[in-house]
PDB file of C-alpha atoms in Angstrom:
ATOM      1  CA  MET A   1      89.104 137.072  69.647  1.00 47.00           C
ATOM      2  CA  LYS A   2      86.530 137.554  72.392  1.00 71.00           C
ATOM      3  CA  GLU A   3      87.460 136.095  75.760  1.00 85.00           C
ATOM      4  CA  LYS A   4      85.621 133.092  77.145  1.00 93.00           C
ATOM      5  CA  ILE A   5      82.849 133.577  79.689  1.00 97.00           C
ATOM      6  CA  LEU A   6      83.114 131.445  82.821  1.00 97.00           C
ATOM      7  CA  PHE A   7      80.097 130.578  84.935  1.00 97.00           C
ATOM      8  CA  THR A   8      79.873 129.102  88.418  1.00 96.00           C
ATOM      9  CA  PHE A   9      77.156 129.020  91.055  1.00 94.00           C
ATOM     10  CA  ASN A  10      79.578 129.138  93.953  1.00 84.00           C
ATOM     11  CA  GLU A  11      82.291 131.758  94.169  1.00 80.00           C
ATOM     12  CA  ASN A  12      85.546 129.852  94.437  1.00 86.00           C
ATOM     13  CA  THR A  13      89.276 130.341  94.139  1.00 91.00           C
ATOM     14  CA  LEU A  14      89.641 127.850  91.289  1.00 94.00           C
ATOM     15  CA  THR A  15      87.266 129.685  88.934  1.00 95.00           C
ATOM     16  CA  SER A  16      88.794 133.056  89.812  1.00 94.00           C
ATOM     17  CA  GLU A  17      92.295 131.771  89.068  1.00 95.00           C
ATOM     18  CA  VAL A  18      91.196 130.200  85.770  1.00 95.00           C
ATOM     19  CA  ALA A  19      89.582 133.503  84.761  1.00 95.00           C
ATOM     20  CA  THR A  20      92.812 135.369  85.492  1.00 95.00           C
ATOM     21  CA  LYS A  21      95.037 132.878  83.695  1.00 95.00           C
ATOM     22  CA  THR A  22      92.857 132.667  80.573  1.00 94.00           C
ATOM     23  CA  GLY A  23      91.902 136.345  80.396  1.00 93.00           C
ATOM     24  CA  SER A  24      88.248 135.339  80.706  1.00 95.00           C
ATOM     25  CA  VAL A  25      85.362 137.079  82.427  1.00 95.00           C
ATOM     26  CA  ILE A  26      83.115 135.512  85.029  1.00 96.00           C
ATOM     27  CA  GLY A  27      79.502 135.765  83.929  1.00 96.00           C
ATOM     28  CA  ASP A  28      76.608 136.693  86.198  1.00 96.00           C
ATOM     29  CA  ILE A  29      73.793 134.261  86.959  1.00 96.00           C
ATOM     30  CA  GLU A  30      70.418 135.028  88.481  1.00 95.00           C
ATOM     31  CA  THR A  31      69.032 132.131  90.511  1.00 94.00           C
ATOM     32  CA  THR A  32      65.433 132.369  91.677  1.00 95.00           C
ATOM     33  CA  TYR A  33      63.758 130.002  94.140  1.00 93.00           C
ATOM     34  CA  PHE A  34      59.975 130.008  93.954  1.00 93.00           C
ATOM     35  CA  GLU A  35      57.721 129.335  96.927  1.00 92.00           C
ATOM     36  CA  ASP A  36      56.769 125.916  95.567  1.00 93.00           C
ATOM     37  CA  GLY A  37      60.432 124.900  95.483  1.00 87.00           C
ATOM     38  CA  GLU A  38      60.966 125.281  91.757  1.00 91.00           C
ATOM     39  CA  LEU A  39      64.093 126.949  90.459  1.00 93.00           C
ATOM     40  CA  LEU A  40      64.837 129.432  87.699  1.00 95.00           C
ATOM     41  CA  VAL A  41      68.389 129.931  86.420  1.00 96.00           C
ATOM     42  CA  LYS A  42      69.133 132.828  84.084  1.00 96.00           C
ATOM     43  CA  PRO A  43      72.478 134.100  82.723  1.00 96.00           C
ATOM     44  CA  LEU A  44      72.668 137.896  82.969  1.00 96.00           C
ATOM     45  CA  THR A  45      75.762 138.205  80.785  1.00 96.00           C
ATOM     46  CA  GLU A  46      75.399 138.390  76.995  1.00 96.00           C
ATOM     47  CA  VAL A  47      76.578 135.068  75.573  1.00 96.00           C
ATOM     48  CA  LYS A  48      75.485 135.104  71.931  1.00 96.00           C
ATOM     49  CA  ASN A  49      78.279 133.683  69.745  1.00 95.00           C
ATOM     50  CA  ARG A  50      80.559 133.439  72.810  1.00 96.00           C
ATOM     51  CA  GLU A  51      82.470 130.451  74.154  1.00 97.00           C
ATOM     52  CA  CYS A  52      80.995 129.589  77.550  1.00 98.00           C
ATOM     53  CA  VAL A  53      82.586 127.455  80.261  1.00 98.00           C
ATOM     54  CA  ILE A  54      80.755 126.228  83.349  1.00 98.00           C
ATOM     55  CA  ILE A  55      82.990 125.182  86.261  1.00 97.00           C
ATOM     56  CA  GLU A  56      81.203 123.170  88.947  1.00 96.00           C
ATOM     57  CA  SER A  57      82.141 120.148  91.042  1.00 95.00           C
ATOM     58  CA  LEU A  58      79.458 117.606  91.877  1.00 93.00           C
ATOM     59  CA  SER A  59      80.144 117.368  95.591  1.00 89.00           C
ATOM     60  CA  GLY A  60      77.983 117.676  98.688  1.00 82.00           C
ATOM     61  CA  GLU A  61      74.399 118.200  97.532  1.00 86.00           C
ATOM     62  CA  ALA A  62      75.381 117.224  94.024  1.00 88.00           C
ATOM     63  CA  TYR A  63      71.807 116.626  92.871  1.00 89.00           C
ATOM     64  CA  GLU A  64      70.946 120.327  93.267  1.00 92.00           C
ATOM     65  CA  THR A  65      74.191 121.458  91.644  1.00 94.00           C
ATOM     66  CA  LEU A  66      73.621 119.089  88.728  1.00 96.00           C
ATOM     67  CA  PHE A  67      70.099 120.404  88.158  1.00 95.00           C
ATOM     68  CA  LYS A  68      71.306 124.009  88.273  1.00 96.00           C
ATOM     69  CA  VAL A  69      73.987 123.175  85.708  1.00 97.00           C
ATOM     70  CA  LEU A  70      71.440 121.555  83.409  1.00 97.00           C
ATOM     71  CA  LEU A  71      69.172 124.606  83.582  1.00 97.00           C
ATOM     72  CA  LEU A  72      72.112 126.920  82.902  1.00 98.00           C
ATOM     73  CA  VAL A  73      73.233 124.829  79.924  1.00 98.00           C
ATOM     74  CA  SER A  74      69.718 125.010  78.498  1.00 97.00           C
ATOM     75  CA  ALA A  75      69.624 128.786  79.006  1.00 97.00           C
ATOM     76  CA  LEU A  76      73.044 129.316  77.382  1.00 98.00           C
ATOM     77  CA  HIS A  77      72.047 127.152  74.441  1.00 97.00           C
ATOM     78  CA  GLY A  78      68.820 129.129  74.089  1.00 96.00           C
ATOM     79  CA  CYS A  79      70.835 132.362  74.083  1.00 96.00           C
ATOM     80  CA  ASP A  80      72.908 131.097  71.129  1.00 96.00           C
ATOM     81  CA  ALA A  81      76.184 130.508  72.942  1.00 97.00           C
ATOM     82  CA  LYS A  82      78.841 129.475  70.420  1.00 97.00           C
ATOM     83  CA  THR A  83      80.085 126.542  72.530  1.00 97.00           C
ATOM     84  CA  ILE A  84      79.351 125.182  75.995  1.00 98.00           C
ATOM     85  CA  THR A  85      82.121 123.414  77.896  1.00 98.00           C
ATOM     86  CA  LEU A  86      81.388 121.838  81.269  1.00 98.00           C
ATOM     87  CA  VAL A  87      84.329 121.514  83.667  1.00 98.00           C
ATOM     88  CA  ILE A  88      83.613 119.146  86.568  1.00 97.00           C
ATOM     89  CA  PRO A  89      86.815 119.100  88.656  1.00 96.00           C
ATOM     90  CA  TYR A  90      85.292 116.523  91.015  1.00 96.00           C
ATOM     91  CA  LEU A  91      82.768 114.228  89.347  1.00 94.00           C
ATOM     92  CA  GLY A  92      80.632 112.979  92.213  1.00 90.00           C
ATOM     93  CA  TYR A  93      78.946 109.564  92.184  1.00 89.00           C
ATOM     94  CA  SER A  94      81.819 108.104  90.151  1.00 83.00           C
ATOM     95  CA  ARG A  95      82.476 105.670  93.021  1.00 81.00           C
ATOM     96  CA  GLN A  96      79.003 104.217  92.541  1.00 77.00           C
ATOM     97  CA  GLY A  97      79.689 102.473  89.271  1.00 70.00           C
ATOM     98  CA  THR A  98      79.252  98.793  90.019  1.00 69.00           C
ATOM     99  CA  ASN A  99      76.119  96.830  89.257  1.00 67.00           C
ATOM    100  CA  LYS A 100      75.455  95.326  92.690  1.00 74.00           C
ATOM    101  CA  VAL A 101      72.096  93.639  93.023  1.00 78.00           C
ATOM    102  CA  GLY A 102      69.453  96.152  94.053  1.00 81.00           C
ATOM    103  CA  GLU A 103      71.736  99.173  93.631  1.00 84.00           C
ATOM    104  CA  PRO A 104      71.860 101.715  90.789  1.00 85.00           C
ATOM    105  CA  ASN A 105      74.875 102.293  88.595  1.00 87.00           C
ATOM    106  CA  SER A 106      74.918 105.938  89.657  1.00 90.00           C
ATOM    107  CA  SER A 107      77.883 106.980  87.516  1.00 91.00           C
ATOM    108  CA  ARG A 108      76.012 105.728  84.457  1.00 92.00           C
ATOM    109  CA  VAL A 109      72.909 107.669  85.532  1.00 93.00           C
ATOM    110  CA  ILE A 110      74.933 110.907  85.762  1.00 94.00           C
ATOM    111  CA  ALA A 111      76.406 110.267  82.308  1.00 95.00           C
ATOM    112  CA  SER A 112      72.959 109.646  80.818  1.00 95.00           C
ATOM    113  CA  ILE A 113      71.677 112.929  82.233  1.00 96.00           C
ATOM    114  CA  LEU A 114      74.621 114.941  80.910  1.00 97.00           C
ATOM    115  CA  ASN A 115      74.395 113.226  77.526  1.00 96.00           C
ATOM    116  CA  SER A 116      70.889 114.650  77.170  1.00 95.00           C
ATOM    117  CA  ALA A 117      72.096 118.265  77.482  1.00 97.00           C
ATOM    118  CA  PRO A 118      73.473 120.435  74.624  1.00 97.00           C
ATOM    119  CA  ILE A 119      77.051 120.314  75.941  1.00 98.00           C
ATOM    120  CA  ASP A 120      79.961 120.404  73.483  1.00 97.00           C
ATOM    121  CA  GLU A 121      82.657 119.045  75.775  1.00 97.00           C
ATOM    122  CA  ILE A 122      83.175 117.850  79.346  1.00 98.00           C
ATOM    123  CA  LEU A 123      86.428 118.030  81.315  1.00 98.00           C
ATOM    124  CA  THR A 124      86.924 116.269  84.623  1.00 96.00           C
ATOM    125  CA  CYS A 125      89.900 115.511  86.867  1.00 96.00           C
ATOM    126  CA  ASP A 126      91.135 112.177  88.209  1.00 93.00           C
ATOM    127  CA  ILE A 127      87.785 110.408  87.885  1.00 92.00           C
ATOM    128  CA  HIS A 128      87.537 107.595  90.424  1.00 87.00           C
ATOM    129  CA  ASN A 129      86.682 104.913  87.899  1.00 85.00           C
ATOM    130  CA  SER A 130      87.878 105.570  84.354  1.00 86.00           C
ATOM    131  CA  ASP A 131      85.542 102.833  83.089  1.00 86.00           C
ATOM    132  CA  ALA A 132      82.693 105.310  83.621  1.00 89.00           C
ATOM    133  CA  LEU A 133      84.003 107.399  80.716  1.00 92.00           C
ATOM    134  CA  LYS A 134      82.554 104.845  78.295  1.00 92.00           C
ATOM    135  CA  TYR A 135      79.033 105.914  79.284  1.00 93.00           C
ATOM    136  CA  TYR A 136      79.487 109.391  77.819  1.00 95.00           C
ATOM    137  CA  LYS A 137      78.399 110.298  74.312  1.00 96.00           C
ATOM    138  CA  VAL A 138      79.512 113.895  74.874  1.00 96.00           C
ATOM    139  CA  PRO A 139      83.299 114.207  74.292  1.00 97.00           C
ATOM    140  CA  ILE A 140      84.851 113.892  77.745  1.00 97.00           C
ATOM    141  CA  THR A 141      88.475 114.259  78.868  1.00 96.00           C
ATOM    142  CA  ASN A 142      89.839 112.989  82.170  1.00 95.00           C
ATOM    143  CA  LEU A 143      92.729 115.223  83.257  1.00 94.00           C
ATOM    144  CA  TYR A 144      95.400 113.704  85.474  1.00 91.00           C
ATOM    145  CA  LEU A 145      96.457 116.164  88.160  1.00 92.00           C
ATOM    146  CA  SER A 146     100.025 114.801  88.244  1.00 89.00           C
ATOM    147  CA  GLU A 147     101.364 117.721  86.228  1.00 88.00           C
ATOM    148  CA  ALA A 148      99.828 120.250  88.612  1.00 92.00           C
ATOM    149  CA  PHE A 149     101.086 118.438  91.711  1.00 93.00           C
ATOM    150  CA  CYS A 150     104.705 117.822  90.692  1.00 94.00           C
ATOM    151  CA  PRO A 151     106.274 121.269  91.348  1.00 94.00           C
ATOM    152  CA  THR A 152     104.989 121.358  94.942  1.00 95.00           C
ATOM    153  CA  ILE A 153     106.053 117.792  95.687  1.00 96.00           C
ATOM    154  CA  GLU A 154     109.477 118.330  94.134  1.00 95.00           C
ATOM    155  CA  GLU A 155     109.942 121.403  96.322  1.00 96.00           C
ATOM    156  CA  TYR A 156     108.909 119.421  99.403  1.00 96.00           C
ATOM    157  CA  LEU A 157     111.304 116.559  98.631  1.00 96.00           C
ATOM    158  CA  GLU A 158     114.176 118.969  98.008  1.00 95.00           C
ATOM    159  CA  GLY A 159     113.480 120.717 101.320  1.00 95.00           C
ATOM    160  CA  GLU A 160     113.555 117.356 103.114  1.00 95.00           C
ATOM    161  CA  ASN A 161     116.746 116.271 101.278  1.00 95.00           C
ATOM    162  CA  ILE A 162     114.956 113.298  99.741  1.00 95.00           C
ATOM    163  CA  TYR A 163     116.239 111.995  96.392  1.00 94.00           C
ATOM    164  CA  LEU A 164     113.882 110.591  93.754  1.00 94.00           C
ATOM    165  CA  LYS A 165     115.823 107.315  93.690  1.00 94.00           C
ATOM    166  CA  ASP A 166     114.596 106.816  97.267  1.00 95.00           C
ATOM    167  CA  VAL A 167     110.941 107.550  96.473  1.00 95.00           C
ATOM    168  CA  ILE A 168     108.259 104.934  95.861  1.00 96.00           C
ATOM    169  CA  VAL A 169     104.817 105.955  94.642  1.00 95.00           C
ATOM    170  CA  VAL A 170     102.051 103.898  96.242  1.00 95.00           C
ATOM    171  CA  SER A 171      98.479 103.274  95.146  1.00 93.00           C
ATOM    172  CA  PRO A 172      96.303 102.243  98.119  1.00 90.00           C
ATOM    173  CA  ASP A 173      94.575  99.662  95.893  1.00 86.00           C
ATOM    174  CA  LYS A 174      95.028  98.020  92.517  1.00 83.00           C
ATOM    175  CA  GLY A 175      92.276 100.116  90.929  1.00 82.00           C
ATOM    176  CA  GLY A 176      94.244 103.323  91.439  1.00 86.00           C
ATOM    177  CA  LYS A 177      97.550 102.105  90.014  1.00 89.00           C
ATOM    178  CA  GLU A 178      97.015 103.878  86.684  1.00 88.00           C
ATOM    179  CA  ARG A 179      96.725 107.209  88.523  1.00 90.00           C
ATOM    180  CA  ALA A 180      99.776 106.472  90.667  1.00 92.00           C
ATOM    181  CA  THR A 181     101.766 105.439  87.592  1.00 93.00           C
ATOM    182  CA  SER A 182     100.931 108.744  85.904  1.00 91.00           C
ATOM    183  CA  PHE A 183     102.393 110.626  88.882  1.00 93.00           C
ATOM    184  CA  LYS A 184     105.421 108.325  89.080  1.00 94.00           C
ATOM    185  CA  GLU A 185     106.260 109.013  85.431  1.00 92.00           C
ATOM    186  CA  GLU A 186     105.650 112.746  85.787  1.00 92.00           C
ATOM    187  CA  ILE A 187     107.912 113.177  88.809  1.00 94.00           C
ATOM    188  CA  GLY A 188     110.476 110.500  87.890  1.00 92.00           C
ATOM    189  CA  ALA A 189     110.276 108.361  91.037  1.00 92.00           C
ATOM    190  CA  SER A 190     112.055 105.015  91.147  1.00 86.00           C
ATOM    191  CA  LYS A 191     109.052 102.721  91.433  1.00 92.00           C
ATOM    192  CA  VAL A 192     105.268 102.433  91.699  1.00 92.00           C
ATOM    193  CA  ILE A 193     103.449  99.759  93.707  1.00 92.00           C
ATOM    194  CA  ALA A 194      99.840  98.968  94.581  1.00 90.00           C
ATOM    195  CA  LEU A 195      98.632  97.684  97.938  1.00 90.00           C
ATOM    196  CA  ASP A 196      96.230  94.761  98.059  1.00 84.00           C
ATOM    197  CA  LYS A 197      93.034  95.959  99.764  1.00 73.00           C
ATOM    198  CA  SER A 198      89.794  94.114 100.383  1.00 66.00           C
ATOM    199  CA  ARG A 199      86.534  95.179 102.043  1.00 57.00           C
ATOM    200  CA  ASP A 200      83.804  93.333 103.937  1.00 54.00           C
ATOM    201  CA  HIS A 201      80.088  93.380 103.137  1.00 49.00           C
ATOM    202  CA  SER A 202      79.680  96.686 105.024  1.00 48.00           C
ATOM    203  CA  ASP A 203      82.336  98.293 102.784  1.00 49.00           C
ATOM    204  CA  ASN A 204      84.761  98.557 105.705  1.00 59.00           C
ATOM    205  CA  ILE A 205      88.424  97.701 105.131  1.00 54.00           C
ATOM    206  CA  GLU A 206      88.863  94.020 105.947  1.00 53.00           C
ATOM    207  CA  LYS A 207      92.568  93.773 105.192  1.00 73.00           C
ATOM    208  CA  ILE A 208      95.328  95.645 103.433  1.00 82.00           C
ATOM    209  CA  GLU A 209      98.551  93.951 102.389  1.00 83.00           C
ATOM    210  CA  LEU A 210     101.945  94.932 100.977  1.00 84.00           C
ATOM    211  CA  ASN A 211     103.921  92.612  98.718  1.00 82.00           C
ATOM    212  CA  SER A 212     106.878  94.892  97.911  1.00 85.00           C
ATOM    213  CA  ASP A 213     110.015  96.046  99.714  1.00 89.00           C
ATOM    214  CA  VAL A 214     109.793  99.661 100.949  1.00 90.00           C
ATOM    215  CA  SER A 215     112.609  99.571 103.498  1.00 93.00           C
ATOM    216  CA  GLY A 216     114.290 102.943 103.906  1.00 94.00           C
ATOM    217  CA  LYS A 217     112.146 104.561 101.216  1.00 95.00           C
ATOM    218  CA  THR A 218     109.947 107.632 101.231  1.00 96.00           C
ATOM    219  CA  CYS A 219     106.490 106.520 100.144  1.00 97.00           C
ATOM    220  CA  ILE A 220     104.066 108.875  98.414  1.00 97.00           C
ATOM    221  CA  ILE A 221     100.505 107.564  98.605  1.00 96.00           C
ATOM    222  CA  VAL A 222      98.580 108.803  95.555  1.00 95.00           C
ATOM    223  CA  ASP A 223      94.795 108.594  95.692  1.00 94.00           C
ATOM    224  CA  ASP A 224      91.880 110.410  94.110  1.00 93.00           C
ATOM    225  CA  ILE A 225      89.670 110.891  97.172  1.00 92.00           C
ATOM    226  CA  VAL A 226      90.086 111.237 100.911  1.00 92.00           C
ATOM    227  CA  SER A 227      86.726 110.871 102.637  1.00 91.00           C
ATOM    228  CA  THR A 228      87.000 109.124 106.008  1.00 91.00           C
ATOM    229  CA  GLY A 229      90.790 108.769 105.921  1.00 92.00           C
ATOM    230  CA  LYS A 230      90.584 105.128 107.022  1.00 92.00           C
ATOM    231  CA  THR A 231      92.333 103.691 103.963  1.00 91.00           C
ATOM    232  CA  LEU A 232      94.977 106.430 104.019  1.00 94.00           C
ATOM    233  CA  CYS A 233      95.826 105.908 107.688  1.00 94.00           C
ATOM    234  CA  ALA A 234      95.820 102.111 107.423  1.00 93.00           C
ATOM    235  CA  ALA A 235      98.139 102.270 104.402  1.00 94.00           C
ATOM    236  CA  THR A 236     100.461 104.679 106.232  1.00 96.00           C
ATOM    237  CA  ASP A 237     100.705 102.377 109.261  1.00 94.00           C
ATOM    238  CA  LEU A 238     101.426  99.360 107.056  1.00 94.00           C
ATOM    239  CA  LEU A 239     104.163 101.103 105.028  1.00 95.00           C
ATOM    240  CA  LEU A 240     105.956 102.330 108.145  1.00 96.00           C
ATOM    241  CA  GLU A 241     105.582  98.933 109.773  1.00 94.00           C
ATOM    242  CA  LYS A 242     107.315  97.428 106.728  1.00 93.00           C
ATOM    243  CA  GLY A 243     110.254  99.804 107.022  1.00 94.00           C
ATOM    244  CA  ALA A 244     109.389 102.946 105.065  1.00 95.00           C
ATOM    245  CA  SER A 245     111.280 105.962 106.413  1.00 95.00           C
ATOM    246  CA  LYS A 246     108.518 108.480 105.723  1.00 96.00           C
ATOM    247  CA  VAL A 247     105.008 108.534 104.253  1.00 97.00           C
ATOM    248  CA  ILE A 248     103.319 111.496 102.607  1.00 97.00           C
ATOM    249  CA  ALA A 249     100.003 111.618 100.770  1.00 97.00           C
ATOM    250  CA  LEU A 250      98.893 113.250  97.551  1.00 97.00           C
ATOM    251  CA  ILE A 251      95.119 113.438  97.137  1.00 96.00           C
ATOM    252  CA  SER A 252      93.136 114.874  94.231  1.00 95.00           C
ATOM    253  CA  HIS A 253      89.764 115.644  95.851  1.00 96.00           C
ATOM    254  CA  PRO A 254      89.100 116.868  99.427  1.00 94.00           C
ATOM    255  CA  VAL A 255      85.775 115.125 100.047  1.00 93.00           C
ATOM    256  CA  ILE A 256      86.688 114.916 103.773  1.00 93.00           C
ATOM    257  CA  SER A 257      84.032 113.731 106.228  1.00 87.00           C
ATOM    258  CA  LYS A 258      83.778 115.026 109.802  1.00 83.00           C
ATOM    259  CA  SER A 259      85.959 112.306 111.310  1.00 91.00           C
ATOM    260  CA  CYS A 260      88.611 112.422 108.591  1.00 94.00           C
ATOM    261  CA  THR A 261      90.717 115.333 109.810  1.00 94.00           C
ATOM    262  CA  GLU A 262      90.994 114.100 113.393  1.00 94.00           C
ATOM    263  CA  ARG A 263      91.926 110.643 112.147  1.00 95.00           C
ATOM    264  CA  ILE A 264      94.692 112.079 109.931  1.00 95.00           C
ATOM    265  CA  LYS A 265      95.999 114.306 112.742  1.00 95.00           C
ATOM    266  CA  LYS A 266      96.494 111.206 114.883  1.00 94.00           C
ATOM    267  CA  SER A 267      98.178 109.291 112.059  1.00 94.00           C
ATOM    268  CA  GLN A 268     101.879 108.914 111.265  1.00 94.00           C
ATOM    269  CA  LEU A 269     101.615 110.810 107.973  1.00 96.00           C
ATOM    270  CA  SER A 270     104.413 113.349 107.577  1.00 96.00           C
ATOM    271  CA  ALA A 271     102.432 115.547 105.159  1.00 96.00           C
ATOM    272  CA  ILE A 272      99.257 115.540 103.097  1.00 97.00           C
ATOM    273  CA  PHE A 273      98.830 117.540  99.869  1.00 97.00           C
ATOM    274  CA  ILE A 274      95.442 118.001  98.270  1.00 96.00           C
ATOM    275  CA  GLY A 275      93.960 119.588  95.146  1.00 96.00           C
ATOM    276  CA  ASN A 276      91.473 122.475  95.207  1.00 95.00           C
ATOM    277  CA  THR A 277      88.864 120.674  93.100  1.00 95.00           C
ATOM    278  CA  ILE A 278      86.239 121.201  95.816  1.00 94.00           C
ATOM    279  CA  GLU A 279      85.838 124.601  97.455  1.00 91.00           C
ATOM    280  CA  LYS A 280      85.800 124.201 101.219  1.00 89.00           C
ATOM    281  CA  LYS A 281      87.555 125.549 104.274  1.00 89.00           C
ATOM    282  CA  LEU A 282      90.273 123.077 105.208  1.00 92.00           C
ATOM    283  CA  ASP A 283      92.292 122.506 108.348  1.00 93.00           C
ATOM    284  CA  PRO A 284      95.920 123.736 108.045  1.00 94.00           C
ATOM    285  CA  ILE A 285      97.062 120.119 108.149  1.00 95.00           C
ATOM    286  CA  TYR A 286      96.129 119.925 104.450  1.00 96.00           C
ATOM    287  CA  GLN A 287      98.531 121.645 102.061  1.00 95.00           C
ATOM    288  CA  VAL A 288      96.398 122.800  99.144  1.00 96.00           C
ATOM    289  CA  ILE A 289      97.727 122.628  95.576  1.00 95.00           C
ATOM    290  CA  ASP A 290      96.153 124.911  92.976  1.00 95.00           C
ATOM    291  CA  ILE A 291      95.131 123.124  89.746  1.00 96.00           C
ATOM    292  CA  SER A 292      93.963 126.244  87.880  1.00 96.00           C
ATOM    293  CA  GLU A 293      96.909 126.209  85.440  1.00 95.00           C
ATOM    294  CA  LEU A 294      96.006 122.716  84.269  1.00 95.00           C
ATOM    295  CA  ILE A 295      92.331 123.648  83.852  1.00 96.00           C
ATOM    296  CA  SER A 296      93.278 126.860  82.042  1.00 96.00           C
ATOM    297  CA  GLU A 297      95.406 124.996  79.524  1.00 95.00           C
ATOM    298  CA  ALA A 298      92.686 122.423  78.949  1.00 95.00           C
ATOM    299  CA  ILE A 299      89.968 124.921  78.082  1.00 92.00           C
TER     300      ILE A 299
END
């Protein structure tokens, strides 16, 4: 059987690790920018009757990445690729999925665009709002990163002499409880709880409340995204104020704005672990967890 061909526009550790683990090759792409601003994307690797996998997160300037992906999909299809799988470790715009007056349902727009392309399958990781999956006509799978995170967290807990019976998994809001529950079941913690969070009209945190007993427990905050770090730090302060002995965080996607790292450094978090779904240089305060094994198994 011929190995799969992986494609990515940005050299990154995740794609390299997936290639190694699956025995795949990384295909070459020629990207040409014309003087008028138009773009030409051309695969230089022979793909006829081959299984092709594109690995790209929609982060940062996601609109350009998305357009590049669409052009590459069209080119691969035109070159008679056997199958085209799109892996989007971080599916940007999935937070913009509510129909507020005067605002677009951006997650639905992204789905509509991808539905129009000749893609056989889409894989993503810890999508912010799982309701957005209903917009896809292309078969799409949302991978929980719990399995990839567990070995590192178990090692950390063992090193700190923390027993699972003394661990509570915490979702910073009710919407993320499904994700937190997945991790709780994977690691075997004693309990999962969700904080009660509300925002004001400017989308700033108005209040965050805890209605469970966490006294003497190690709390693991599980969330999909850390951007400003405001929710994470507020949740940490509240849990410790209510008697938690230690708070650590487990985050899927390192979106991370400029102020985020300094805010976390000043917080009372004991440790923060984060997935490598987005390629970026991170401060040593973040302990990066490789998710390539999970991606490799999925493709």
